[in-house]
XYZ file of C-alpha atoms in Angstrom:
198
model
C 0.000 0.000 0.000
C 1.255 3.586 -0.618
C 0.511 5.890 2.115
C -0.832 9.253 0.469
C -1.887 12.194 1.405
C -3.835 14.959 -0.120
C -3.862 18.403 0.737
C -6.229 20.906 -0.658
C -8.038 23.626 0.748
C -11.138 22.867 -0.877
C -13.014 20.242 0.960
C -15.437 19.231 -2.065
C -12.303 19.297 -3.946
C -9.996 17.257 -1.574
C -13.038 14.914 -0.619
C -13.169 14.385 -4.555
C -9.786 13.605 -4.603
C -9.430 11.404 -1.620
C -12.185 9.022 -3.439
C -10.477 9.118 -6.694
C -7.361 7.541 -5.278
C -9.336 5.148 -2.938
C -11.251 4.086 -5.680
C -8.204 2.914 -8.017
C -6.693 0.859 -5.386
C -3.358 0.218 -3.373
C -3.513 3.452 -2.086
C -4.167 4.486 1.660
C -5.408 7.753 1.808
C -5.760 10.394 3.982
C -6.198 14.717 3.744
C -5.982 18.096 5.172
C -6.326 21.609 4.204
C -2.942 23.365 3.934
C -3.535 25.326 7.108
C -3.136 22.325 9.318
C 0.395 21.149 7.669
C 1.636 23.357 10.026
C 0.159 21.629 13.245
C 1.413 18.598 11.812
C 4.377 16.598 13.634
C 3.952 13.370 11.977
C 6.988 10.965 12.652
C 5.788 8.542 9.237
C 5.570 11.293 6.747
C 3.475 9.870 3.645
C 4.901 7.867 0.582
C 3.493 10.632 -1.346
C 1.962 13.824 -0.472
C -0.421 15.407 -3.725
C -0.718 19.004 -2.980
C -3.029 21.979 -4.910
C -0.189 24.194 -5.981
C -2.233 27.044 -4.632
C -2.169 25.666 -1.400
C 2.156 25.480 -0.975
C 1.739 28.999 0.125
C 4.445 32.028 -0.858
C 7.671 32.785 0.147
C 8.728 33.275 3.238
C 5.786 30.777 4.858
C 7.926 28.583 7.266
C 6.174 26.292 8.616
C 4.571 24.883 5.277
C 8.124 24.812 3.681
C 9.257 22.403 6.448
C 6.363 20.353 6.060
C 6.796 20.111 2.445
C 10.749 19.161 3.041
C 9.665 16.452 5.813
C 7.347 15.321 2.059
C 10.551 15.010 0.363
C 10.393 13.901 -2.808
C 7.133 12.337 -2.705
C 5.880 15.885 -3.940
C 3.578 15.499 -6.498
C 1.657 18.999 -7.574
C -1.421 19.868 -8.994
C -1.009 23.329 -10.967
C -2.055 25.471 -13.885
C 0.179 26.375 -16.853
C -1.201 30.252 -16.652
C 0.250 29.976 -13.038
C 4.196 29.371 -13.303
C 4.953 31.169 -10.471
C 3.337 28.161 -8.346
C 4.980 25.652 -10.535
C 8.279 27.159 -9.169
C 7.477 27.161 -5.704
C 6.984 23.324 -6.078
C 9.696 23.059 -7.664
C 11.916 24.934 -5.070
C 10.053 22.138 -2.421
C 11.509 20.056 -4.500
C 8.519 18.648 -6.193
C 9.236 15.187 -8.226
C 5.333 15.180 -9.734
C 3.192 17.886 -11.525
C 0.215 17.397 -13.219
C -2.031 19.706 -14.678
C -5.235 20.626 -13.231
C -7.348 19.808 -16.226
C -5.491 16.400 -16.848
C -7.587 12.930 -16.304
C -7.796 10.752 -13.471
C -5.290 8.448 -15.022
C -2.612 11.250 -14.860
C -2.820 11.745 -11.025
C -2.396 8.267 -10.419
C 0.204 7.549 -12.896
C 1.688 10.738 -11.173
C 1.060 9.051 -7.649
C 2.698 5.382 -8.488
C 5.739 7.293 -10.334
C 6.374 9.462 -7.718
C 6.595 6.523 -5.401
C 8.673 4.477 -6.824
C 11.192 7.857 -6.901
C 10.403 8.754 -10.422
C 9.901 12.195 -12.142
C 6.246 12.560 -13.380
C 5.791 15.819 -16.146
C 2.560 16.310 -17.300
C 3.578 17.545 -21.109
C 0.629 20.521 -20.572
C 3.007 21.599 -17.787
C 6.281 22.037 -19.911
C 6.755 25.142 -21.233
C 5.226 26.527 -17.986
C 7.857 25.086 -15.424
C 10.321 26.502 -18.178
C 8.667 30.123 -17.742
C 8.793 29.404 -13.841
C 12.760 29.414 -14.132
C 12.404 32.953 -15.571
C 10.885 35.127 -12.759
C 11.086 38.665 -14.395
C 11.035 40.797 -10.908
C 14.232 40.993 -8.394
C 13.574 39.987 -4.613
C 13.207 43.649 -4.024
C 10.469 44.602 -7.079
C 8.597 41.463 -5.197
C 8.733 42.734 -2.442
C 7.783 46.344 -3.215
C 4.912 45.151 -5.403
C 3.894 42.835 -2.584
C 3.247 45.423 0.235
C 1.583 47.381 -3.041
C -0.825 44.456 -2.979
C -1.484 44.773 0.529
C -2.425 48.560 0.270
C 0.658 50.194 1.579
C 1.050 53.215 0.181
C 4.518 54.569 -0.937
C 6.245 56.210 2.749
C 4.939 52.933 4.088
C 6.297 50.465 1.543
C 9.768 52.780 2.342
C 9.733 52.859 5.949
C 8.723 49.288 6.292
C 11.511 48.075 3.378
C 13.948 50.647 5.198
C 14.089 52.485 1.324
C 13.908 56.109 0.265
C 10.585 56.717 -1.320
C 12.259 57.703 -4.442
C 14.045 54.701 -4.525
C 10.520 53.242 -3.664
C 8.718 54.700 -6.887
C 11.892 52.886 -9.308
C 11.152 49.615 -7.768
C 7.786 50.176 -8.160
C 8.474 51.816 -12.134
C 10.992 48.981 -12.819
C 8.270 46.189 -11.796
C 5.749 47.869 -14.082
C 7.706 47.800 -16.949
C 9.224 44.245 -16.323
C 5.729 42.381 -16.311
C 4.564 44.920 -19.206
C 1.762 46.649 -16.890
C 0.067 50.142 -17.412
C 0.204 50.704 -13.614
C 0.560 50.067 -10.567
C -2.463 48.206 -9.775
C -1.842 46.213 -13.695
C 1.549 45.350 -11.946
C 0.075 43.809 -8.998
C -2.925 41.834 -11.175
C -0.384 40.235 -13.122
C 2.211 38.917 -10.698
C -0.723 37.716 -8.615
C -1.852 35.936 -11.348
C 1.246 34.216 -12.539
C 1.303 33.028 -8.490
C 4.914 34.877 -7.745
C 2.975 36.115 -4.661
């Protein structure tokens, strides 16, 4: 039997998923949403854990990234080509699977058993996205700038809380725009939260 685990934060979604694998066989199954991996101190981590990309959280989220290391490389991802941002943050956990969101049935558990055995599993829809996920166009700073843009913040806060000069501030913020090809500010911030960099 391989031990999996599914975590999702939508329970239709993860229910739905918990049956599909039960229902092909060999698999024991259990889930959780993504905000109890962090309560988690499991001492038999799972053969494989199959993960919504959306719920590996960003950057800087420490107690998911641990959880996903104790996964290993039993990783196995469920993302979106329009989302390569994600695809990189599973691969930074050091994801071995990723399969599309739209794929069949047949594809997650081909994913699963692959993954298991210590295998790399590519869906081929997933490609050219995990190569656009190597190219992230905005510096640490930019990200960071455009993040706290996100959250409201106007400029003098973005600088005092970054420790920046507003000025210096505005070119992040200018440099960010033009990087991701956005009209404006709020364009910017639209399409890095879109491409999941954030």
């Amino acid at each position: 039997m391989i031990r999996v685990l599914v975590v999702h934060d939508a329970a239709l979604l993860r229910t739905a998923l918990v049956q599909l694998l039960r229902s092909a066989g060999g698999f024991e199954v259990s889930s959780m949403s993504s905000r109890d991996v962090v309560r988690v101190e499991n001492d038999l981590p799972p053969d494989v854990c199959v993960v919504d990309g959306d719920s590996l959280g960003g950057p800087g989220e420490v107690g998911r990234a641990s959880f996903w290391g104790r996964c290993g490389a039993g990783l196995v991802v469920l993302g979106a080509s329009q989302r390569p941002g994600v695809l990189r943050r599973a691969f930074d956990a050091g994801a071995l699977g990723f399969v599309d969101k739209d794929a069949s049935s047949q594809r997650l558990i081909a994913a699963v058993h692959a993954v298991a055995r210590g295998e790399r599993f590519l869906d081929e829809r997933l490609t050219v996205a995990l190569l656009e996920a190597s190219e992230m166009p905005l510096t640490t700073r930019e990200l960071s700038v455009v993040s706290l843009a996100a959250q409201g913040a106007p400029v003098a806060e973005i600088a005092v809380s970054l420790h920046l000069s507003r000025g210096t501030v505005r070119n992040y913020m200018a440099s960010a725009i033009r990087k991701v090809g956005a009209r404006n500010r709020v364009d910017a911030i639209r399409i890095v939260q879109s491409a999941g960099w954030m």
